CSV table of C-alpha atoms in Angstrom, one decimal:
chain,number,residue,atom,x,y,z
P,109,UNK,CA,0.0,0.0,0.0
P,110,UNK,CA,0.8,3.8,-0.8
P,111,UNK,CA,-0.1,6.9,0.7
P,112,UNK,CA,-1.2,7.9,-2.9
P,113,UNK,CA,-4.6,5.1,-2.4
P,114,UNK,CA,-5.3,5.8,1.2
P,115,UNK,CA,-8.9,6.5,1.7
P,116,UNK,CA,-8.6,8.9,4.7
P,117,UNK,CA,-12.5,8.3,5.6
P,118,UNK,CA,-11.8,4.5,6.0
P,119,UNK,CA,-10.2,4.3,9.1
P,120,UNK,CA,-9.0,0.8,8.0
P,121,UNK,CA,-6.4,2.3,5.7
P,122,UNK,CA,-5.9,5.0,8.0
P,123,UNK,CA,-4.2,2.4,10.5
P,124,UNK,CA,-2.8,0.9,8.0
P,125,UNK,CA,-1.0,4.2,7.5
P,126,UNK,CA,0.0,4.8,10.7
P,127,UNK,CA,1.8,1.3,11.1
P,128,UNK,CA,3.5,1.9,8.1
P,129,UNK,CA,4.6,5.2,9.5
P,130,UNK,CA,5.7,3.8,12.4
P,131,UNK,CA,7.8,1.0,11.0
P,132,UNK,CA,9.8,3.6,9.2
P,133,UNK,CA,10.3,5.4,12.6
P,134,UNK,CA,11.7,2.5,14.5
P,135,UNK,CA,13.3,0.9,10.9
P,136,UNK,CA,15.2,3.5,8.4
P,137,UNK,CA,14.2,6.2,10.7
P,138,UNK,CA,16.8,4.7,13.8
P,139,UNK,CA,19.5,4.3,10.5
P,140,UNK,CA,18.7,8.0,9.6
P,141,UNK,CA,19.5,8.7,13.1
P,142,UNK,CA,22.8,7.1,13.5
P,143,UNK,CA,23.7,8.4,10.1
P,144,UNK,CA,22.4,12.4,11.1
P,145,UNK,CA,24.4,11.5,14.7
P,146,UNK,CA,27.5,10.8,12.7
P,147,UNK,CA,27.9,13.5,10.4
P,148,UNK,CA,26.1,16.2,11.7
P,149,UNK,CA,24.0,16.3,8.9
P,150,UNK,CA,21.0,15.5,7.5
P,151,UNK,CA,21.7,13.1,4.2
P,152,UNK,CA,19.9,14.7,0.5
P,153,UNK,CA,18.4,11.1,0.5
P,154,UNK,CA,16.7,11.6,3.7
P,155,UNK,CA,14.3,14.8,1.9
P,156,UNK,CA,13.6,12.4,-0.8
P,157,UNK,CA,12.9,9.2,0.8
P,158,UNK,CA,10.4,11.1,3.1
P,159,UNK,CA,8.8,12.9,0.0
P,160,UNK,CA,8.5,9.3,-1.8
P,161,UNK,CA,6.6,8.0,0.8
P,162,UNK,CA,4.6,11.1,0.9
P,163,UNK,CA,5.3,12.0,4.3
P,164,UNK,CA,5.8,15.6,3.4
P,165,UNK,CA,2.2,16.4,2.4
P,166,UNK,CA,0.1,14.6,4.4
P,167,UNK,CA,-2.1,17.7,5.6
P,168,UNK,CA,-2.0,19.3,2.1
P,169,UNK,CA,-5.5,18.8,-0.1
P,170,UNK,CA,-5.5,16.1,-2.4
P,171,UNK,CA,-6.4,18.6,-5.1
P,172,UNK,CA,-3.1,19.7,-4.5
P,173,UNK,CA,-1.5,16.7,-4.8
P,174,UNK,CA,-1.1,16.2,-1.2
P,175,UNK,CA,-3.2,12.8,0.6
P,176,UNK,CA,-5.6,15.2,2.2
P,177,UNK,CA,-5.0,14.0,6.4
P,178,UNK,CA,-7.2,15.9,8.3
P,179,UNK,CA,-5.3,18.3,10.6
P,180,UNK,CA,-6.2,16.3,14.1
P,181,UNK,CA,-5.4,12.7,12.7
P,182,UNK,CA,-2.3,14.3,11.1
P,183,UNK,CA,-0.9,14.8,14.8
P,184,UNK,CA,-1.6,11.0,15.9
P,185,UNK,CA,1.5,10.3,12.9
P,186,UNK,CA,3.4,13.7,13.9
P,187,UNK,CA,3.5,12.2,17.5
P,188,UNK,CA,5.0,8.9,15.7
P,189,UNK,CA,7.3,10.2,13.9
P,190,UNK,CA,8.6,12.8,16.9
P,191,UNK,CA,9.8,9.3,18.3
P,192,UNK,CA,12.4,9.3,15.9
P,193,UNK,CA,15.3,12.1,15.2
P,194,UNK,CA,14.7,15.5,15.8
P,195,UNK,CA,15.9,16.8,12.1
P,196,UNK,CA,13.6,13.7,10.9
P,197,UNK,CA,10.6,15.2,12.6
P,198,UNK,CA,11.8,19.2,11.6
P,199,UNK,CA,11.5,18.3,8.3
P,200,UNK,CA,8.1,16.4,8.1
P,201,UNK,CA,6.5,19.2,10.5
P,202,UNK,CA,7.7,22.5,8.6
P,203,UNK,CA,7.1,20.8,5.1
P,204,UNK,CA,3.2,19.8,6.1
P,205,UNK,CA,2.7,23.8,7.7
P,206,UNK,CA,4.4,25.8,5.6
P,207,UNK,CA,2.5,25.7,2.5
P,208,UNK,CA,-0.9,26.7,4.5
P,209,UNK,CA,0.8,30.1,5.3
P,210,UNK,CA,1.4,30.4,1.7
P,211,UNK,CA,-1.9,28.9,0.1
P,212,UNK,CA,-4.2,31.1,2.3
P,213,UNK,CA,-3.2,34.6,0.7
P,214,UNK,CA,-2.0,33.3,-2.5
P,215,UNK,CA,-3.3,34.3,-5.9
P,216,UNK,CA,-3.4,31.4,-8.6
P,217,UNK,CA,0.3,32.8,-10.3
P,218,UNK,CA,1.7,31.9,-6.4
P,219,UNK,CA,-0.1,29.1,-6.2
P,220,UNK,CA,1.4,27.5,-9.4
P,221,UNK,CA,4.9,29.3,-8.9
P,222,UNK,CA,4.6,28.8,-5.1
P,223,UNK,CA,2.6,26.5,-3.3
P,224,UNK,CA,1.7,23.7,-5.2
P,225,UNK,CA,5.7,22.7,-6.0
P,226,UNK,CA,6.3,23.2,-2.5
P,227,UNK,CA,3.8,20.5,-1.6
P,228,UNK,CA,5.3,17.9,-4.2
P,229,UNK,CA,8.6,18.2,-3.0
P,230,UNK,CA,9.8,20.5,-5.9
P,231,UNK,CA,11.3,23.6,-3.7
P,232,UNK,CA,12.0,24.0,-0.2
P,233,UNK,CA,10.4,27.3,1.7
P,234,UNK,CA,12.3,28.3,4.8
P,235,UNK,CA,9.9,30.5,7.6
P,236,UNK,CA,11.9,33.6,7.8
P,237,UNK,CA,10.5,35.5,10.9
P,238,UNK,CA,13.0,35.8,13.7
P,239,UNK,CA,15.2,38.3,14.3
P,240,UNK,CA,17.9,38.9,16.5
P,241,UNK,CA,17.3,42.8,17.8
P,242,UNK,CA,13.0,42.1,17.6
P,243,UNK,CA,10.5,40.2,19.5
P,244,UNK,CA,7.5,38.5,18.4
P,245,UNK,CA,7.1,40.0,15.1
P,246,UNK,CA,4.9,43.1,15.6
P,247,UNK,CA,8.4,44.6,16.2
P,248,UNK,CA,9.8,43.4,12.6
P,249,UNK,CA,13.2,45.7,11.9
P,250,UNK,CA,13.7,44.5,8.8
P,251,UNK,CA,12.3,46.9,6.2
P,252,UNK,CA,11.8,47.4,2.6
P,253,UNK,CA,11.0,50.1,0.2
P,254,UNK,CA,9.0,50.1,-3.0
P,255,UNK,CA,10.6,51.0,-6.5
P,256,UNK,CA,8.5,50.6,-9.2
P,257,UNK,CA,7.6,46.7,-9.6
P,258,UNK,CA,10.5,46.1,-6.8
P,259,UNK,CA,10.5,45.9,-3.2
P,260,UNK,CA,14.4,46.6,-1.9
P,261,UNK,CA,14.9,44.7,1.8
P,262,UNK,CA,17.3,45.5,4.1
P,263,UNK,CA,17.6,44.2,7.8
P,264,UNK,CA,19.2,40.4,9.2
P,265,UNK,CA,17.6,37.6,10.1
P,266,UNK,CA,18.6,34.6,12.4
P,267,UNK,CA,17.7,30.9,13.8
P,268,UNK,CA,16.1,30.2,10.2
P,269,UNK,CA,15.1,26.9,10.0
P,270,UNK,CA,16.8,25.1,6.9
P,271,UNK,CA,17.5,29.3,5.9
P,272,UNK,CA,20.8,28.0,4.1
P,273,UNK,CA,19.2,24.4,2.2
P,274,UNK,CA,16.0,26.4,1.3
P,275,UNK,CA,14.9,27.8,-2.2
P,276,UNK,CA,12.9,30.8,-1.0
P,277,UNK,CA,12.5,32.2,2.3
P,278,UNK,CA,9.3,32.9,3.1
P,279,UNK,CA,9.8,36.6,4.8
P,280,UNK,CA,8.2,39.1,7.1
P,281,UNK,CA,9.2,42.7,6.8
P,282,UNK,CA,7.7,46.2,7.7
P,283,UNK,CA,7.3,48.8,5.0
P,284,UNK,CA,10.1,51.0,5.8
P,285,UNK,CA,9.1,53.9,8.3
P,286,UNK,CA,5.4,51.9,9.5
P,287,UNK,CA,5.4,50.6,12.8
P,288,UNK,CA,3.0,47.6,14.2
P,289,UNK,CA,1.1,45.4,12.6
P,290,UNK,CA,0.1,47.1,9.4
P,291,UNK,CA,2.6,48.3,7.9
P,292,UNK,CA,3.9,44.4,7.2
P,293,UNK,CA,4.3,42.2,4.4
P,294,UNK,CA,4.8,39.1,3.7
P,295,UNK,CA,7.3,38.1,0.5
P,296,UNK,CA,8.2,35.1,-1.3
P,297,UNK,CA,12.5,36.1,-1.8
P,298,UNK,CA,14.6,33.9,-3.6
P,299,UNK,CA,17.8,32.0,-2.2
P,300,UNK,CA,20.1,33.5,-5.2
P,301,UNK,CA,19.0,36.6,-5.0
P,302,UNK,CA,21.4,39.5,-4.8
P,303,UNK,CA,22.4,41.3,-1.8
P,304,UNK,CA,22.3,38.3,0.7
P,305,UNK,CA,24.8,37.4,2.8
P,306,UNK,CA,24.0,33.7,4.5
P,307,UNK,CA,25.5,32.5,7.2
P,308,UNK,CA,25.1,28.8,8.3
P,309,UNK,CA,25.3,29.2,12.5
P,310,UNK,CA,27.5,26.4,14.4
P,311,UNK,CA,26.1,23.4,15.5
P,312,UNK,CA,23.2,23.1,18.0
P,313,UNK,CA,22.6,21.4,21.1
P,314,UNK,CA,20.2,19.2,19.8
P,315,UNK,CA,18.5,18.3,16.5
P,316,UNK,CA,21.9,18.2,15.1
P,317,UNK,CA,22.3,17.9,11.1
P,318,UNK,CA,19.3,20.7,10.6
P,319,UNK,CA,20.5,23.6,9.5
P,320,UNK,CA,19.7,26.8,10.7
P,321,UNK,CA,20.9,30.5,9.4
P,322,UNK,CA,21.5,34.2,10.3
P,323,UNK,CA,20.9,36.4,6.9
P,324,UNK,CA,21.9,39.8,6.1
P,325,UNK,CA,20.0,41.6,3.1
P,326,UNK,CA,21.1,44.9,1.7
P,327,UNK,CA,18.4,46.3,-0.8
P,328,UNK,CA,17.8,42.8,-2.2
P,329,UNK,CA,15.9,43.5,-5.1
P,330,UNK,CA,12.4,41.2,-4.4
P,331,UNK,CA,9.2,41.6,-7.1
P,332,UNK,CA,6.1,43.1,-5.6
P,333,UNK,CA,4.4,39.4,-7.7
P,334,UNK,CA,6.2,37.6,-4.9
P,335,UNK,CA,4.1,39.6,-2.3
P,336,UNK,CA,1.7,37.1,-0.4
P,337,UNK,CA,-2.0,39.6,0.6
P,338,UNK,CA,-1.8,42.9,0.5
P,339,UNK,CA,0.5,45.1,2.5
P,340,UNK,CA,-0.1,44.9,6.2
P,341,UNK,CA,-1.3,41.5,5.9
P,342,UNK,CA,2.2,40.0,7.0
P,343,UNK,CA,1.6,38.9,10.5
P,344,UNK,CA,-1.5,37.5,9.0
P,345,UNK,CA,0.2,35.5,6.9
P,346,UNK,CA,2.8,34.4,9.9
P,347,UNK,CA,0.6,33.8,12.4
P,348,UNK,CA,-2.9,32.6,11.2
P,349,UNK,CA,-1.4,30.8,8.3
P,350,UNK,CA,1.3,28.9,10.3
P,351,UNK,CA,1.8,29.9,13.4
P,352,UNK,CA,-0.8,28.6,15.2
P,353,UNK,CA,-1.4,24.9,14.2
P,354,UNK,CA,2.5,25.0,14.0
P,355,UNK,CA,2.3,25.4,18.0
P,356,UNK,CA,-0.2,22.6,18.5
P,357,UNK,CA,2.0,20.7,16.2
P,358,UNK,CA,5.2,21.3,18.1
P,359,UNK,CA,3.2,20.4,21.1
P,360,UNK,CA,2.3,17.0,19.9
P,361,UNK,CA,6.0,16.8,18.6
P,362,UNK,CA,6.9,17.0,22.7
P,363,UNK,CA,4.3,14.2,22.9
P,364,UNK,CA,6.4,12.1,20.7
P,365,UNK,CA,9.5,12.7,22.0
P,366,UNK,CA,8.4,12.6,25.3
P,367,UNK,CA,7.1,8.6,24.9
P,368,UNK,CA,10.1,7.6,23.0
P,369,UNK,CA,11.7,8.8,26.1
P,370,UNK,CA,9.4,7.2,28.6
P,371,UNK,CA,9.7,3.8,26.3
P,372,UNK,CA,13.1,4.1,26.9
P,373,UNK,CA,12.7,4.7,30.6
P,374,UNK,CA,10.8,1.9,30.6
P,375,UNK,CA,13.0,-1.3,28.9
P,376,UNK,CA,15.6,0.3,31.3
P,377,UNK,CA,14.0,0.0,34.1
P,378,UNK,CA,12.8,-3.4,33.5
P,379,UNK,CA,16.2,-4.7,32.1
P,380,UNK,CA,18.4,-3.3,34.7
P,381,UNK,CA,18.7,-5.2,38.3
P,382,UNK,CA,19.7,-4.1,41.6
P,383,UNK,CA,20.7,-6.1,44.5
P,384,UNK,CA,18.6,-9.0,42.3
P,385,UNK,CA,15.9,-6.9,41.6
P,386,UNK,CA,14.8,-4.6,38.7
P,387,UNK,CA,14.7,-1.3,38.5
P,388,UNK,CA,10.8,-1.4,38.1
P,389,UNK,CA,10.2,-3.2,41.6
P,390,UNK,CA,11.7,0.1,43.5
P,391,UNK,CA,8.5,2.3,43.9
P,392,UNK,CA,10.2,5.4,43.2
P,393,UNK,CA,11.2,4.7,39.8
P,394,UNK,CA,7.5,3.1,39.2
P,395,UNK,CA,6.3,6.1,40.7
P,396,UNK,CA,8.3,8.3,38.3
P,397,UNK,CA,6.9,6.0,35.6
P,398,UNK,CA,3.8,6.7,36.1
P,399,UNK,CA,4.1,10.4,36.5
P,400,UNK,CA,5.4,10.6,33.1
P,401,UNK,CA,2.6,8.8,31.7
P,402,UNK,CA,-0.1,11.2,33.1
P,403,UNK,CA,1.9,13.6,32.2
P,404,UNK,CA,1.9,12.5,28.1
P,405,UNK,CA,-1.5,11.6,28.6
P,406,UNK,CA,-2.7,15.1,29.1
P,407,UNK,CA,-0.2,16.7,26.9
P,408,UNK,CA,-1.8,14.7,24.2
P,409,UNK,CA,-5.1,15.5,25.0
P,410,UNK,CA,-4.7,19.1,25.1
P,411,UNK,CA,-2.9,19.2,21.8
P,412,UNK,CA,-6.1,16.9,20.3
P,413,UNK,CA,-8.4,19.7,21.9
P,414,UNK,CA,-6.3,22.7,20.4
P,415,UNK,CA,-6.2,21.1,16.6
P,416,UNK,CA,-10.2,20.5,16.5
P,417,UNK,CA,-11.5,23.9,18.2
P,418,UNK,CA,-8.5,25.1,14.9
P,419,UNK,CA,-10.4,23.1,12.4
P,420,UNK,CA,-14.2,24.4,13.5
P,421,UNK,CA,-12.7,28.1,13.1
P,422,UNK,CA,-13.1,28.9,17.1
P,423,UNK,CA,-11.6,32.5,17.5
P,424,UNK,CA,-10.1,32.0,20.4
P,425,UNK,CA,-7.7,28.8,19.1
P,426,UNK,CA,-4.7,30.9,18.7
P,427,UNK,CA,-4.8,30.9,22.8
P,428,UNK,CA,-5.4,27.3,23.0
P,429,UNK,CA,-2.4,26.5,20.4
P,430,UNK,CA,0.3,28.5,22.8
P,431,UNK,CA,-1.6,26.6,26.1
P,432,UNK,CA,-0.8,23.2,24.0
P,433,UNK,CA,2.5,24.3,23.6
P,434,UNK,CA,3.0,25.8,26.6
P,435,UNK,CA,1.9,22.4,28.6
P,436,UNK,CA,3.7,20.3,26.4
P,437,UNK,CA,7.1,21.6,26.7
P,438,UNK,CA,6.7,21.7,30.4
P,439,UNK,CA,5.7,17.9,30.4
P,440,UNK,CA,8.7,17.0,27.9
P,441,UNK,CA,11.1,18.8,30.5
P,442,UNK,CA,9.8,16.3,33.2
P,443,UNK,CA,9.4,13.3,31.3
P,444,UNK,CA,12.9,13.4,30.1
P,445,UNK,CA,14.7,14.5,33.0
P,446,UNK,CA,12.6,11.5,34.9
P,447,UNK,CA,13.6,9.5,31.7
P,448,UNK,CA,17.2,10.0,32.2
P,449,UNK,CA,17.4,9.8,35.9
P,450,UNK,CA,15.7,6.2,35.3
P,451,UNK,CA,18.9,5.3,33.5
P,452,UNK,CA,21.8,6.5,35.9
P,453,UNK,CA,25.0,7.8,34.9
P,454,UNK,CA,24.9,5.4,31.9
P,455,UNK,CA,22.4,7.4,30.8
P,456,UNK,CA,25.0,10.6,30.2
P,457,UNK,CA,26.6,9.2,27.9
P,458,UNK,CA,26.5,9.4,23.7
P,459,UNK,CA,26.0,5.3,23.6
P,460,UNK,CA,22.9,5.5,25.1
P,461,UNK,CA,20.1,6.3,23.1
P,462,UNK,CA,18.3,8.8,25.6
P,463,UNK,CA,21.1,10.9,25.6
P,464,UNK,CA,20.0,12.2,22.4
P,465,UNK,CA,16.7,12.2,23.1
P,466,UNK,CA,17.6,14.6,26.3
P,467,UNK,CA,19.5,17.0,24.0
P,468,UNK,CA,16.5,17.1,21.5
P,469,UNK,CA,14.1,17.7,24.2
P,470,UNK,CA,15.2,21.5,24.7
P,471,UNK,CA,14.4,22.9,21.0
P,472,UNK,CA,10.3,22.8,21.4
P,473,UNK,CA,11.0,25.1,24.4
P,474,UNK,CA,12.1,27.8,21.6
P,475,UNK,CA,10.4,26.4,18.9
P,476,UNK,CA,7.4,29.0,17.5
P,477,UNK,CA,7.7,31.1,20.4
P,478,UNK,CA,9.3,30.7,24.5
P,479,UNK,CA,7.0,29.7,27.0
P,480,UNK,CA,7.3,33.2,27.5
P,481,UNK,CA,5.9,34.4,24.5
P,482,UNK,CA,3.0,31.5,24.9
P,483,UNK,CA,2.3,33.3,28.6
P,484,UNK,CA,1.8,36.4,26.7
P,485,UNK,CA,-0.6,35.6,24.2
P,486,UNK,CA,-2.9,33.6,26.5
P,487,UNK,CA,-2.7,36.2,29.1
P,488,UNK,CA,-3.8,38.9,26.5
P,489,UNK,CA,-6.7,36.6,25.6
P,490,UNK,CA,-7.9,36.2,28.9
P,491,UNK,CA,-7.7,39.7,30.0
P,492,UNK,CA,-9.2,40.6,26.7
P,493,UNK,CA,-11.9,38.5,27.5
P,494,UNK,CA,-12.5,40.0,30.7
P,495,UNK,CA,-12.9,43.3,29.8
């Protein structure tokens, strides 16, 4: 069986699916792993194997060429495929969001130039938001100004996911002199485009073999064609578009980790013996056990929640994406600290598989947005609400 025949209304073939997902996880996926580990980087065959199977447009419509996965049982194979590598799951969750960003203010000439090869694999779009002297985006520095059928941009980016392996960066910029939301815009810029400087930044702590980029733009030369919406629709773009099922996705991401890690915890604690028992028989490391699995539990849950109130258009699901988020990343910094603390000094070092796993675990807390920045936006919904 393919992707290409699943009949996403029979859940028959939707399980079917979803084992076949995971025996790429815990087969090729492991190899990847070792291989990513190894090198520090993530192999070209990796991009096209997962595109092959169809694994990078799971979410995108079938008119589109993508196997049209509903958003919510999308996550239940995002939280699989978060059990394997970290640059493994990157690439699966920023392929399957970032064309929504795009589609959702393109006209039919992006669509065709943009959008649809983005979905079958053809170009790569990097989401080109952070900066390092700015906050949340409202605060954008980088500018441009408009010369005939030309916008010039100016200003640096950083922390941009696959910003050097990309084709176009999909970019947020103010109109030079505007502040707040409206005077943004959101632009399709190409990768060879004059006046860019890019700068791949060292290696990370975790989810080694991505790579991630600071860029410097002086009066690159970008055609007002390539302008997603209308100016001042930027942040709409950013945030509507992606932003906010990319938050309930990078929770359920922490779900996956976070049960590879307790999985781990788990043949450890059962395998390893103490004075002639194992590990499991001592109630504090059962106890810790079953702490973590609560703590998934609910995690889970609340990221399941967050994705359908998303999908029946409730307004106030941009709050419930950064409390997914914010939950999940809390529960991942528990489960694997427990996780590792289950395996003992053994457990510190590269051999052992949840060493890795420990060093993943720290992206999501940056990923779309600090646990700060989550705090912020569902404080200003509830005090909205209130008044």
């Amino acid at each position: 069986m393919t992707c290409e025949s699943v009949a996403w209304a029979d859940e028959t073939r939707f399980h079917e699916l979803r084992e076949e997902v995971e025996a790429f996880v815990r087969g090729p996926g492991e190899q990847y792993a070792a291989e990513i580990e190894r090198d520090r980087a993530v192999p070209p065959r990796l991009w096209e194997d997962l595109n092959e199977r169809g694994y990078l447009r799971l979410v995108a419509p079938e008119e589109y060429g993508g196997r049209g996965v509903p958003f919510s049982r999308y996550l239940e194979l995002l939280e699989l495929i978060s059990m394997s590598h970290a640059s493994v799951r990157m690439i699966v969750h920023v392929c399957n969001g970032v064309w929504r960003a795009l589609d959702r203010f393109a006209n039919e000439d992006q669509r065709k130039k943009f959008v649809l090869p983005q979905i079958a694999g053809g170009i790569r779009v990097a989401f080109t938001l952070t900066e390092s002297a700015a906050g949340s985006g409202a605060d954008l520095r980088s500018s441009v100004v408009r010369g005939g059928d030309f916008y010039y941009l100016s200003g640096e980016k950083h922390l941009i996911t696959f910003g050097v392996s990309c084709d176009y960066w999909l970019l947020f910029a103010r109109l030079e002199g505007t502040s707040g939301k409206n005077g943004t815009v959101a632009l399709m810029v190409d990768r060879n485009a004059s006046g860019v400087t890019v700068e791949a930044m060292p290696d990370t702590m975790g989810v080694r073999g991505t790579d991630h980029a600071t860029l410097v733009f002086d009066r690159t030369p970008v055609p007002v064609a390539h302008r997603l919406g209308e100016e001042g629709d930027g942040l709409d773009v950013a945030f509507g578009g992606f932003l906010t099922p990319s938050r309930i996705s990078v929770a359920m991401t922490c779900v996956g980790l976070a049960r590879r890690a307790q999985e781990l915890a788990m043949e450890h604690a059962r395998s390893r013996r103490t004075f002639g028992k194992p590990l499991s028989s001592r109630q504090a490391v059962a106890f810790a056990l079953a702490e973590n699995a609560a703590d998934i539990e609910a995690a889970r849950r609340l990221a399941l929640y967050a994705a359908g109130q998303w999908e029946q258009g409730d307004p106030h699901a941009g709050a419930l994406s950064s409390m997914a988020k914010l939950t999940a990343v809390d529960m991942l910094t528990r489960v694997t600290d427990k996780a590792l603390q289950v395996h003992g000094g053994i457990g510190y070092w590269e051999s052992s598989p949840i060493e890795r796993i420990y060093r993943d675990a720290r992206a999501q807390r940056f990923e779309e947005g600090t646990n700060e920045i989550q705090k912020a936006v569902i404080a200003r919904e509830l005090l909205g609400t209130v008044r």
